Coordinates of C-alpha atoms and ligand atoms in Angstrom, one line a residue:
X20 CA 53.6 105.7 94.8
X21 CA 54.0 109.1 96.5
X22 CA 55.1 112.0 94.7
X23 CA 57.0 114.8 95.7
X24 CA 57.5 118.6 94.4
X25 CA 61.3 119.6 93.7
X26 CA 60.8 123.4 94.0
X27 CA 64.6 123.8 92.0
X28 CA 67.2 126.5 91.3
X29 CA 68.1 127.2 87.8
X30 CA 70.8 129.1 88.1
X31 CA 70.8 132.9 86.6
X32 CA 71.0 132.3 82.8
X33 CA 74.2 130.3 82.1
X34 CA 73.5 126.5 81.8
X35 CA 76.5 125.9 83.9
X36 CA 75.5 127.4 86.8
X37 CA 73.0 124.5 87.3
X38 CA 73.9 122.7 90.7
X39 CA 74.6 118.9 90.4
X40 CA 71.9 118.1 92.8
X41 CA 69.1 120.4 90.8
X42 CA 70.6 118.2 87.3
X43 CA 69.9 115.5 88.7
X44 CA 66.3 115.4 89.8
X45 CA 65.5 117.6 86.5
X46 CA 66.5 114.3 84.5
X47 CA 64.7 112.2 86.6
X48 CA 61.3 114.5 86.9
X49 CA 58.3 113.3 85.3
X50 CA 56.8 116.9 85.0
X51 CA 58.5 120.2 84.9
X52 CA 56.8 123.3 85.4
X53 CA 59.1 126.3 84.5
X54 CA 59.1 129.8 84.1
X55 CA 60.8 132.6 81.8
X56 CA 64.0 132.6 83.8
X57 CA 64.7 129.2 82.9
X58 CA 67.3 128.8 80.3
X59 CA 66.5 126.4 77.8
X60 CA 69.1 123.9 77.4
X61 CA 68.6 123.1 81.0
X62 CA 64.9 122.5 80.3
X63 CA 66.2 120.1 77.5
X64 CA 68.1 117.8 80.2
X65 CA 64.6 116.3 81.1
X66 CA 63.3 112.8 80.2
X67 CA 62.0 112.3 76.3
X68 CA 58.9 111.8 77.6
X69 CA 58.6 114.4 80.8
X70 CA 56.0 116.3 80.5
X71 CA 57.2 120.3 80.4
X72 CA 54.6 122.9 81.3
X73 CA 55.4 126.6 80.6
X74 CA 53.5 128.8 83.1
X75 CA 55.8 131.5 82.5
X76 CA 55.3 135.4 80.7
X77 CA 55.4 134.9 77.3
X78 CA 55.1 137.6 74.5
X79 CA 51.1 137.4 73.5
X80 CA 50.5 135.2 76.7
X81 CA 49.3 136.4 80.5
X82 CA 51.6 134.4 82.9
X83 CA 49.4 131.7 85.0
X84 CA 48.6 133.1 87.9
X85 CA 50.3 131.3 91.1
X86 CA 47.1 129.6 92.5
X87 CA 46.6 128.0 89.3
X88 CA 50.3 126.9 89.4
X89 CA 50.1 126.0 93.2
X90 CA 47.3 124.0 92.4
X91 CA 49.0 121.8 88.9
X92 CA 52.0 121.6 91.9
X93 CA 49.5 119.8 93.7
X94 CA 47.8 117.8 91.5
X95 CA 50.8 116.4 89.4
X96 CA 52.3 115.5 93.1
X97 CA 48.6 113.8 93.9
X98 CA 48.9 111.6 90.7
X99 CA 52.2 110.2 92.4
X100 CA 54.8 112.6 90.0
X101 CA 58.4 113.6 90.6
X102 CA 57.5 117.3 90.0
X103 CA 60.4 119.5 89.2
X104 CA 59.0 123.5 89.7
X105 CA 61.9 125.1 87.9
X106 CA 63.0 128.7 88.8
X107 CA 65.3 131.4 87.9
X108 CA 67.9 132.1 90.3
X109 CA 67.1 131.0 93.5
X110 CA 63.4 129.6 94.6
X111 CA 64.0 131.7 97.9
X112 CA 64.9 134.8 96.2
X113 CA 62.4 136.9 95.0
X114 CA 61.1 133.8 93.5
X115 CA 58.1 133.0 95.4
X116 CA 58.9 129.8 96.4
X117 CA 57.8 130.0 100.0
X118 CA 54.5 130.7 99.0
X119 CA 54.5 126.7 97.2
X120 CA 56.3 125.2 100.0
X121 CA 53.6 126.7 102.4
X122 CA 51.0 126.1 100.0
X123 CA 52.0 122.1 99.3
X124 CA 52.9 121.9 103.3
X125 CA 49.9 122.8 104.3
X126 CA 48.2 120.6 101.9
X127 CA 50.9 117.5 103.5
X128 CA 52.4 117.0 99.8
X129 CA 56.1 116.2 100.5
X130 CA 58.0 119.1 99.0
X131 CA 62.2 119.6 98.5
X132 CA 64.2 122.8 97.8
X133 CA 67.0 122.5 95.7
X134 CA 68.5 126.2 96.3
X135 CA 70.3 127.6 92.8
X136 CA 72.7 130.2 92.5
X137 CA 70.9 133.8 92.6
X138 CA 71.3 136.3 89.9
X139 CA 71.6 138.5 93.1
X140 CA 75.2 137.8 93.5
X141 CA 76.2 135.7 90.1
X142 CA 75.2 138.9 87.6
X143 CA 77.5 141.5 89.3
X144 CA 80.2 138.5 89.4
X145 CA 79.8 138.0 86.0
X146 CA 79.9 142.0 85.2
X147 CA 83.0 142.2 87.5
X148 CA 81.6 143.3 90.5
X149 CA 82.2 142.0 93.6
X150 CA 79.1 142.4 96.1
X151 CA 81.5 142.6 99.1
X152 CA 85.1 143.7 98.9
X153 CA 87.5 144.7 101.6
X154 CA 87.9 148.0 102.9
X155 CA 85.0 148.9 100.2
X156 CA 81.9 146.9 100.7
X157 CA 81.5 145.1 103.9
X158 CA 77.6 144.2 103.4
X159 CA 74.9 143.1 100.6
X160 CA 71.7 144.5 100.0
X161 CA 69.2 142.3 98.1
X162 CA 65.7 144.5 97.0
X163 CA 62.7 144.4 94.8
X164 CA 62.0 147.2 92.4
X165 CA 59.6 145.8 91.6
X166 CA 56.8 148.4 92.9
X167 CA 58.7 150.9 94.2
X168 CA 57.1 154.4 92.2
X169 CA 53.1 153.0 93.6
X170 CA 54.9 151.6 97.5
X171 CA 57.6 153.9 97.4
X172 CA 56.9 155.1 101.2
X173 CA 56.6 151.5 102.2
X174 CA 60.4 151.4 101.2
X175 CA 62.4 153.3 103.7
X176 CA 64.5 155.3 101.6
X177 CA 66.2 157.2 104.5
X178 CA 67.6 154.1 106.2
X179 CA 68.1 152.3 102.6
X180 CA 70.1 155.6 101.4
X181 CA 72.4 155.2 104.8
X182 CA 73.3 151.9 104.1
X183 CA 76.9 151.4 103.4
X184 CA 77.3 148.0 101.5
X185 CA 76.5 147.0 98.2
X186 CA 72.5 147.6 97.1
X187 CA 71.3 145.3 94.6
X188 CA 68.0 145.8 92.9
X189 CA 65.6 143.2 91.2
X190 CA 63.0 143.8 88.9
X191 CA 63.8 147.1 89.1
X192 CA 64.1 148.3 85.5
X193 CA 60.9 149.8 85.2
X194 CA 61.4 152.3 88.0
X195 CA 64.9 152.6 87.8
X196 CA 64.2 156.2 87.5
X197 CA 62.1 156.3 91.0
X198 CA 65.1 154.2 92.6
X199 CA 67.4 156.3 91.7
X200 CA 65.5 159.4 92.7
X201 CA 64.0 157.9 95.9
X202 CA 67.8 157.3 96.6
X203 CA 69.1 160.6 95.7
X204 CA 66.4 162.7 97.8
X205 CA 67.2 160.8 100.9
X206 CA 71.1 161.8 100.7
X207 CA 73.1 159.3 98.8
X208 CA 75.8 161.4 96.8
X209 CA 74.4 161.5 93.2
X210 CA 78.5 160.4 92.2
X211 CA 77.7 156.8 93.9
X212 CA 78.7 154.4 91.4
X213 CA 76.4 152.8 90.0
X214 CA 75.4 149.6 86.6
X215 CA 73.1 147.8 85.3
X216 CA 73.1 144.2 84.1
X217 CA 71.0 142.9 81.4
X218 CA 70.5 139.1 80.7
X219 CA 73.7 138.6 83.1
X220 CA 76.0 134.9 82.5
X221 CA 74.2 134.6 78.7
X222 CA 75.8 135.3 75.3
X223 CA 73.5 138.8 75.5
X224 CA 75.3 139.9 79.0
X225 CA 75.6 143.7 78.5
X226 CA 76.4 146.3 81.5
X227 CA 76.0 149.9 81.7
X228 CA 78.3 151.9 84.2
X229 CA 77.6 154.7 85.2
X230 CA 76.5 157.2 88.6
X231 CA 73.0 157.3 90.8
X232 CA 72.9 160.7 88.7
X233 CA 72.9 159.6 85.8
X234 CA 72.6 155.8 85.5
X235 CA 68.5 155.8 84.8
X236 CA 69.5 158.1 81.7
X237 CA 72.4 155.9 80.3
X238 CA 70.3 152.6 80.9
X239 CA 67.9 154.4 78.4
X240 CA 70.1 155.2 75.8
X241 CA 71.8 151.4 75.9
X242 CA 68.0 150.3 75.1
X243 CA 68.0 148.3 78.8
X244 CA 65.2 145.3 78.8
X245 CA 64.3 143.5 81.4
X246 CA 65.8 140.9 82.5
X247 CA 68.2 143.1 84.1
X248 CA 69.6 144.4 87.4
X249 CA 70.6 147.3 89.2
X250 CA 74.2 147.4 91.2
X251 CA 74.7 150.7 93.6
X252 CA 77.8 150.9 95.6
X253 CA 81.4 151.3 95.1
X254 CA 82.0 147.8 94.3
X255 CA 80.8 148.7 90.8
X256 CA 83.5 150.5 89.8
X257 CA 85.6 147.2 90.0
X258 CA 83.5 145.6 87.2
X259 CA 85.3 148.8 84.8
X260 CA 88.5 146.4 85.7
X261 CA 87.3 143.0 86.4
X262 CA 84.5 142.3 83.6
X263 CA 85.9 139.6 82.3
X264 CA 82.4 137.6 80.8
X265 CA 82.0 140.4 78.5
X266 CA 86.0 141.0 77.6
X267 CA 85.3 137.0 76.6
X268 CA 82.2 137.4 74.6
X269 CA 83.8 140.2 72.9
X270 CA 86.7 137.9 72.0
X271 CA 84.2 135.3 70.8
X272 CA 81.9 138.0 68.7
X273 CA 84.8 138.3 66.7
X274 CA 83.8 134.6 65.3
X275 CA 81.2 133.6 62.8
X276 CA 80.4 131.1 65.4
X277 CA 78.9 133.4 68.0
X278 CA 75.5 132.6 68.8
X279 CA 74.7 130.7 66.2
X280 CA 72.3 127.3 67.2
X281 CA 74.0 124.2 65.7
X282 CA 72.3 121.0 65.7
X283 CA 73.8 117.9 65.5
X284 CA 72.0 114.8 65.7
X285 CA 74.5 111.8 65.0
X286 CA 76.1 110.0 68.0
X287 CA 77.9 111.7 71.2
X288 CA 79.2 108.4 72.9
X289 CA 82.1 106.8 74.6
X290 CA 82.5 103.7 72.9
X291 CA 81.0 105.0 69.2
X292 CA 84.5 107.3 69.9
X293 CA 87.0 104.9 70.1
X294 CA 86.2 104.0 66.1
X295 CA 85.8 107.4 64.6
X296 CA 82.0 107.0 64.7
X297 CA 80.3 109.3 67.3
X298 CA 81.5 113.0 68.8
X299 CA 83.4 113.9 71.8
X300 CA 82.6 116.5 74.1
X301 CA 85.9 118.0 73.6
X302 CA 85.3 118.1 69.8
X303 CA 81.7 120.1 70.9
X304 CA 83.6 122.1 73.2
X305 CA 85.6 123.4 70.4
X306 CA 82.4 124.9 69.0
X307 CA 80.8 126.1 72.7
X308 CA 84.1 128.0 72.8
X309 CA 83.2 130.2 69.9
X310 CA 80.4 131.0 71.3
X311 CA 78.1 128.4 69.2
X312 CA 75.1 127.1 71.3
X313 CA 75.6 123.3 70.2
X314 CA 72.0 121.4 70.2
X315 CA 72.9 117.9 70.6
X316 CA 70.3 115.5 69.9
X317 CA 71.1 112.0 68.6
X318 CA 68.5 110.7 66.1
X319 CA 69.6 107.0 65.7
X320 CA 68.5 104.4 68.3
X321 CA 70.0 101.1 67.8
X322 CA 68.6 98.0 69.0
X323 CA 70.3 94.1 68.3
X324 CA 68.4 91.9 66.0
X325 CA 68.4 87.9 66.6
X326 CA 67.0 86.0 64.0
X327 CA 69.5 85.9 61.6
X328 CA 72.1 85.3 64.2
X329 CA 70.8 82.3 65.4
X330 CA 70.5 81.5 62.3
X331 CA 74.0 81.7 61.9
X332 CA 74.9 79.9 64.9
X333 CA 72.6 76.8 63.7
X334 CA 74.7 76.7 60.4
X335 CA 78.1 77.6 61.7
X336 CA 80.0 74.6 59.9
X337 CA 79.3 75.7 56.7
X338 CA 81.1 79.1 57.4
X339 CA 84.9 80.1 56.9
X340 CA 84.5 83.4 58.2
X341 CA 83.2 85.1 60.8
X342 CA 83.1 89.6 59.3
X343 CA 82.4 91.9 62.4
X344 CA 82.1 95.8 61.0
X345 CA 81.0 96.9 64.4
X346 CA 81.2 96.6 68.2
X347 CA 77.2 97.0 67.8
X348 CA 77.0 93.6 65.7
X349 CA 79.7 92.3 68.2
X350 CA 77.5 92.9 71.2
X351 CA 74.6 91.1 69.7
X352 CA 76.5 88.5 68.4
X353 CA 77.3 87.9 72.6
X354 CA 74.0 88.6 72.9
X355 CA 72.9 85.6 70.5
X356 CA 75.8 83.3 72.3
X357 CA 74.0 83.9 75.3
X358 CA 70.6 83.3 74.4
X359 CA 71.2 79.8 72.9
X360 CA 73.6 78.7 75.3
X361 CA 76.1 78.1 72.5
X362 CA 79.5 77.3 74.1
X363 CA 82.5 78.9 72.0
X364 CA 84.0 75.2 71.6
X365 CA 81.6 75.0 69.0
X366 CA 82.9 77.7 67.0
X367 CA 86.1 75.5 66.4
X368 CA 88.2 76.2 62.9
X369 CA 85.9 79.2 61.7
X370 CA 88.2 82.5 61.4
X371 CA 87.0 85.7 62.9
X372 CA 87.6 89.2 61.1
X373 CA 87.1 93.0 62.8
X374 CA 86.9 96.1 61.2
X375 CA 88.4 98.2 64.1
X376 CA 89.8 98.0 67.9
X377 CA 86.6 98.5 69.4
X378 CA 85.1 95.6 67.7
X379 CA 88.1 93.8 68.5
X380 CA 87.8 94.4 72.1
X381 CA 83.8 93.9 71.8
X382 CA 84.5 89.8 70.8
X383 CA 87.1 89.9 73.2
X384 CA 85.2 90.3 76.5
X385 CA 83.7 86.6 75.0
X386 CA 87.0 85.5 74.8
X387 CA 87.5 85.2 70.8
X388 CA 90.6 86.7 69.5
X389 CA 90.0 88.1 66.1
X390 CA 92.6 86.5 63.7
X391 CA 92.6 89.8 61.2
X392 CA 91.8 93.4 62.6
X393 CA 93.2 96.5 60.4
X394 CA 95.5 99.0 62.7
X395 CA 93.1 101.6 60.8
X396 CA 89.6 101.2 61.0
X397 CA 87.8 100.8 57.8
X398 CA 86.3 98.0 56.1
X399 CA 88.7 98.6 52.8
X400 CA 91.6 98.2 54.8
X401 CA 89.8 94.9 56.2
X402 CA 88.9 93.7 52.6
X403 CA 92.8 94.5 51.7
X404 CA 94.0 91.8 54.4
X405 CA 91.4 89.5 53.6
X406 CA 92.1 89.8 49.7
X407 CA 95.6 88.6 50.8
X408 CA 93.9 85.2 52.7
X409 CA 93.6 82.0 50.7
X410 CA 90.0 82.6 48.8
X411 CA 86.9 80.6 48.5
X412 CA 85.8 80.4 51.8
X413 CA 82.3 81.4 52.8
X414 CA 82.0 84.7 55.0
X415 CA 79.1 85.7 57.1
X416 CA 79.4 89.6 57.2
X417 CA 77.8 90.4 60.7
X418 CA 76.4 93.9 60.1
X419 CA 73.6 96.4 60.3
X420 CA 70.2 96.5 58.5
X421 CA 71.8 99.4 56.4
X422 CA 75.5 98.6 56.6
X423 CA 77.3 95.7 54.8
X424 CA 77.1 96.1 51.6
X425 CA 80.2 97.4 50.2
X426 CA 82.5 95.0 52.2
X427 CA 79.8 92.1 51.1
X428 CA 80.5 93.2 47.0
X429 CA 84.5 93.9 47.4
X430 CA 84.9 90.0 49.6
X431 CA 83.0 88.4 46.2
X432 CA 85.1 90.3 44.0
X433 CA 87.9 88.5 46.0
X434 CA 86.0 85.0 45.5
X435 CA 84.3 84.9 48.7
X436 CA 81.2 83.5 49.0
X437 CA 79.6 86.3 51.3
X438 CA 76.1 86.3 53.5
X439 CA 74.8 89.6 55.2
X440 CA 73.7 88.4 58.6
X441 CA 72.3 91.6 60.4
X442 CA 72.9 91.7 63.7
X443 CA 71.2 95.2 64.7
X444 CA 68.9 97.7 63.3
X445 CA 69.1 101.4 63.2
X446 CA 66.0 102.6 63.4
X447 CA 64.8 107.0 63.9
X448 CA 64.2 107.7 67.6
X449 CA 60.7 108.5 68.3
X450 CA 61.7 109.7 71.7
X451 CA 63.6 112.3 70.0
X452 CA 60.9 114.7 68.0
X453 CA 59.2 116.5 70.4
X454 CA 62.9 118.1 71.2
X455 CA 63.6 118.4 67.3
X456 CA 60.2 120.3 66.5
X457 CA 60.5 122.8 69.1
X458 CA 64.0 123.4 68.3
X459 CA 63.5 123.5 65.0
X460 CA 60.7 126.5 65.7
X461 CA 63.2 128.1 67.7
X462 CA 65.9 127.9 64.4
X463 CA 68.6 126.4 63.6
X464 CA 71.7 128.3 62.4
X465 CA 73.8 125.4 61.0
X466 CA 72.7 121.7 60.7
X467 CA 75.6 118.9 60.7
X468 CA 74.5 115.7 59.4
X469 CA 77.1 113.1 59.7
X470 CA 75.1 109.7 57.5
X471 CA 72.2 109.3 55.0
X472 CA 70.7 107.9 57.8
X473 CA 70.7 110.4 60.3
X474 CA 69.8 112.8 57.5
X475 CA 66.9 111.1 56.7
X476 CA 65.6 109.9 60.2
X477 CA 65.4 113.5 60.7
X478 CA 63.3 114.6 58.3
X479 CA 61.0 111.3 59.0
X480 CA 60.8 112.5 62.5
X481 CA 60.0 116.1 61.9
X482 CA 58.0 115.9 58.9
X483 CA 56.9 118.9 57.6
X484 CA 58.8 121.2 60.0
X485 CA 62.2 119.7 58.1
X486 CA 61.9 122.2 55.7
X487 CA 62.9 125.0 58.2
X488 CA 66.5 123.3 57.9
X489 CA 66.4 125.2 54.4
X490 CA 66.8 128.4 56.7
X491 CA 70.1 126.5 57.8
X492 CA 73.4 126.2 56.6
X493 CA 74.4 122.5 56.2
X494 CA 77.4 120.8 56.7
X495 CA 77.9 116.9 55.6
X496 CA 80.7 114.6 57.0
X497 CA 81.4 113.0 53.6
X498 CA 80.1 113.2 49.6
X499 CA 77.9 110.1 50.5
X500 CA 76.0 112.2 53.0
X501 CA 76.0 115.0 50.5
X502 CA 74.3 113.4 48.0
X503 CA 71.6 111.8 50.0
X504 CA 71.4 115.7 51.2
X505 CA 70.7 117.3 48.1
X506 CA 69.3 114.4 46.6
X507 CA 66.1 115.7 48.6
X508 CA 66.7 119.6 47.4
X509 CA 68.5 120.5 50.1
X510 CA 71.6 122.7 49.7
X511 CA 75.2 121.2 51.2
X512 CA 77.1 124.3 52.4
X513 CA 80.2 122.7 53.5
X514 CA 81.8 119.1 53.1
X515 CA 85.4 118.8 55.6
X516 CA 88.5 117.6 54.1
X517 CA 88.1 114.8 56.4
X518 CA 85.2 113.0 56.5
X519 CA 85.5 112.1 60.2
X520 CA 83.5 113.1 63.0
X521 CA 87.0 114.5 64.5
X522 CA 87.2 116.4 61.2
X523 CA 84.3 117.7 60.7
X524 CA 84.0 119.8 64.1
X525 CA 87.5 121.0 64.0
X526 CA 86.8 122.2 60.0
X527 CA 83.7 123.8 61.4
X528 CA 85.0 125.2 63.9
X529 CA 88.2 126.4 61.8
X530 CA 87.1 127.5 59.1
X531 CA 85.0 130.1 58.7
X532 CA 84.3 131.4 55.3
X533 CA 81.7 129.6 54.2
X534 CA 79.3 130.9 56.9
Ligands
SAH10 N1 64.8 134.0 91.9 C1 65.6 134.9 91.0 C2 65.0 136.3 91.0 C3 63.6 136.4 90.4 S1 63.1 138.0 90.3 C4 67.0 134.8 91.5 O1 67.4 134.3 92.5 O2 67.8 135.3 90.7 C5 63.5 138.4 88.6 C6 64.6 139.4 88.6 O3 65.8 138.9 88.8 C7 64.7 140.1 87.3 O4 63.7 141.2 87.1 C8 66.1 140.7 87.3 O5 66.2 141.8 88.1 C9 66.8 139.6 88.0 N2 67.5 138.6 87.1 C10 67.2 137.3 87.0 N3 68.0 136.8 86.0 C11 68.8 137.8 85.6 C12 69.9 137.9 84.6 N4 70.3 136.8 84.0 N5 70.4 139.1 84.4 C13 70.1 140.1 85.1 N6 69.1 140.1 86.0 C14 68.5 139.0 86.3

């Protein structure tokens, strides 16, 4: 198999500035070489198992230096990769990207470029600023600064200075003082407006107005670090009006939400949603909108079990009862139908129970109608409508490795004759704990468990690094959880009134005292 080199776009900072096209190919790559400019969480769309290689500037680390990159670029592609080189901004842009697509063209490795947006043009929009504006700034200027106090006569200061438009400066931070000079000498009036944007469309976004005289000053004093840009022009004066990120991230620092890293490892799924058991994204949008960085990563991987189900479907005359508690068990109960080629006439007289509507539905698609299904899901409520059935009858309880077991004591207490038949296991995603340790070095802010089960599949994934969740605060969906919490000497910060997924974000994201 051939591979191919994605040189990509990451966007300027903000994960939603990724293009469609760019997420796409990063969940599909195989490798992905990235740099500092690449925000995390878009790093974190890639495959469990891609394979993520950091050839970026990291404090206590010399950056590789771009043969050595051009050269892994080459010889991931040779093993037959999808190679995903992931850039800030725009590969084109002061990004060196040409020099790999010349470098793999000339070596006839097939190559695509995904462009992203440019920090160029995003940063100023998200100060405010308008690069062009009518009647003020018919024209954009994109620069280096990078160099400019050693090359300074290469730059042509004199026709740079004339330029009308909008001039925006890269890598210039560490000669702002030299731009600004250069820029002054050559006859631009020292009143030009002029601002600088640090770590532009991020929760840090901070912008310093001020004038070509005095803007190298000001960026001092407001402790400017790179990554940052410079804005000249009189377009900048608009962002004094028009900033609108930073208005919003003011509104949010107001929270005791903002920026803090939550992790939350039980289930984000469509159909775990319809009965209460998994989160929405609206539900984790209530927490991005406070300015929380939400890591979501699901712990749990479930895979149908068999056996006992054929099992089942051998002795099916000598049950009553046929207990779904899930759509899970309900799925591999069509699963086992399937697999033995038992046709439903066989089920005949036996009477078939569901805890909730999506297990309901589940058994419908094989056309059986449950005869008892609670309007609220719960397996008490089901026990209550069962209690009220004639008793006696034998019940097989089709459940989980871990589930079952109060239902299975409450239908003997009724004179049932119950069997657990499990249908599915839950088992801890190895997939997941590469993603858990490093974001577990990075630090967590606020853990959310939401079962014993997650709980502990997260600590047997992470092993010793679980003890940096003591760092955390922890919030539990229910006193079940909380005890199998603290039952291993961790602390349980915060319990919601209601111990649903539902309830549990919107108390979290309400209220705020206990943070
Ligand atoms: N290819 C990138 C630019 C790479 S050069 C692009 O298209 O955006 C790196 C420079 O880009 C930094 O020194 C800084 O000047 C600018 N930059 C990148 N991201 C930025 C951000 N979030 N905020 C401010 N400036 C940024």
């Amino acid at each position: 198999m051939e591979g191919k080199v994605f040189l990509v776009g990451a966007g300027p900072g903000d994960p939603g500035l990724l293009t469609v096209k760019a997420a796409e190919i990063i969940k599909r790559a195989d490798s992905i070489i990235y740099d500092r400019l690449a925000n995390r969480e878009i790093i974190e769309l890639a495959r469990d198992d891609a394979e993520l290689v950091n050839v970026g500037k990291e404090p206590g680390r010399h950056p590789v230096p771009q043969e050595e990159i051009n050269a892994i670029l080459a010889r991931k592609a040779l093993e037959g990769k999808t190679v995903v080189r992931l850039k800030g901004g725009d590969p084109f842009v002061f990004g060196r990207g040409g020099e790999e697509a010349l470098f793999l063209s000339g070596k006839g490795i097939p190559f695509e470029v995904i462009p992203g947006i440019t920090s160029a043009v995003a940063v100023p929009a998200y100060a405010g600023i308008p690069v062009t504006h009518r009647e003020m700034s018919f024209a954009i200027h994109i620069f280096t600064g990078h160099g400019c106090a050693q090359r300074s006569k290469d730059m042509d200061w004199k026709t740079i200075s004339k330029l009308d438009g909008t001039l925006i400066f890269l890598m210039g931070i560490g000669n702002l003082d030299k731009i600004a000079e250069n820029l002054l000498a050559c006859g631009k009036p020292p009143e030009t407006p002029a601002a600088i944007v640090m770590e532009g469309t991020t929760p840090r976004q901070k912008t310093v107005f001020g004038r070509l005289s005095d803007i190298s000053e000001k960026a001092m004093s407001a402790e400017i670090k790179n990554p940052a840009l410079i804005a000249v022009g009189d377009v900048v004066e608009l962002g004094k009006v028009l900033g609108w990120y930073e208005n919003e991230l003011n509104r949010k620092k107001e929270g005791k939400l903002f920026g803090k890293r939550i992790l939350i490892t039980g289930s984000l799924s469509e159909e775990g949603r319809k009965n209460g058991a998994a989160f929405s994204p609206e539900e984790i949008s209530l927490l991005k909108d406070k300015g929380a960085e939400v890591i979501y990563c699901p712990v749990l991987k479930i895979s149908p079990a068999y056996h006992a189900l054929e099992e089942l479907l051998e002795n099916m005359e000598s049950f009553d009862w046929l207990i779904f508690t899930s759509k899970n068990g309900a799925k591999s109960f069509a699963g086992a139908l399937r697999k033995k080629r038992f046709d439903v006439r066989r089920l005949k007289s036996v009477r078939i129970a569901a805890t909730g509507a999506s297990t309901s539905a589940m058994l419908e698609e094989c056309f059986l109608y449950p005869d008892l299904v609670p309007k609220q899901y719960a397996s008490a409520n089901l026990l209550e409508m069962l209690e009220k059935q004639e008793c006696g009858g034998t019940a097989a309880v089709i459940t989980s490795d871990i589930g079952g077991e109060e239902l299975i004591s409450g239908l003997k207490r009724a004179g049932f004759s119950a069997k657990k038949v499990v249908a599915y296991k839950n088992e801890p995603d190895y997939k997941k704990r590469g993603r858990l340790l490093r974001e577990l070095d990075r630090g967590i802010d606020i853990a959310v468990f939401t079962s014993p089960s997650t709980f502990r599949y997260m600590q047997t994934l992470t092993g010793e690094a679980f003890q940096k969740i003591k760092n955390a605060r922890i919030a539990a969906i229910g006193p079940v959880t909380k005890k199998a919490v603290e039952s291993e000497g961790f602390r349980v910060d915060f319990v919601p009134d209601e111990h649903t997924y539902e309830g549990l974000i919107k108390e979290i994201a309400k209220r705020e005292n206990w943070l």
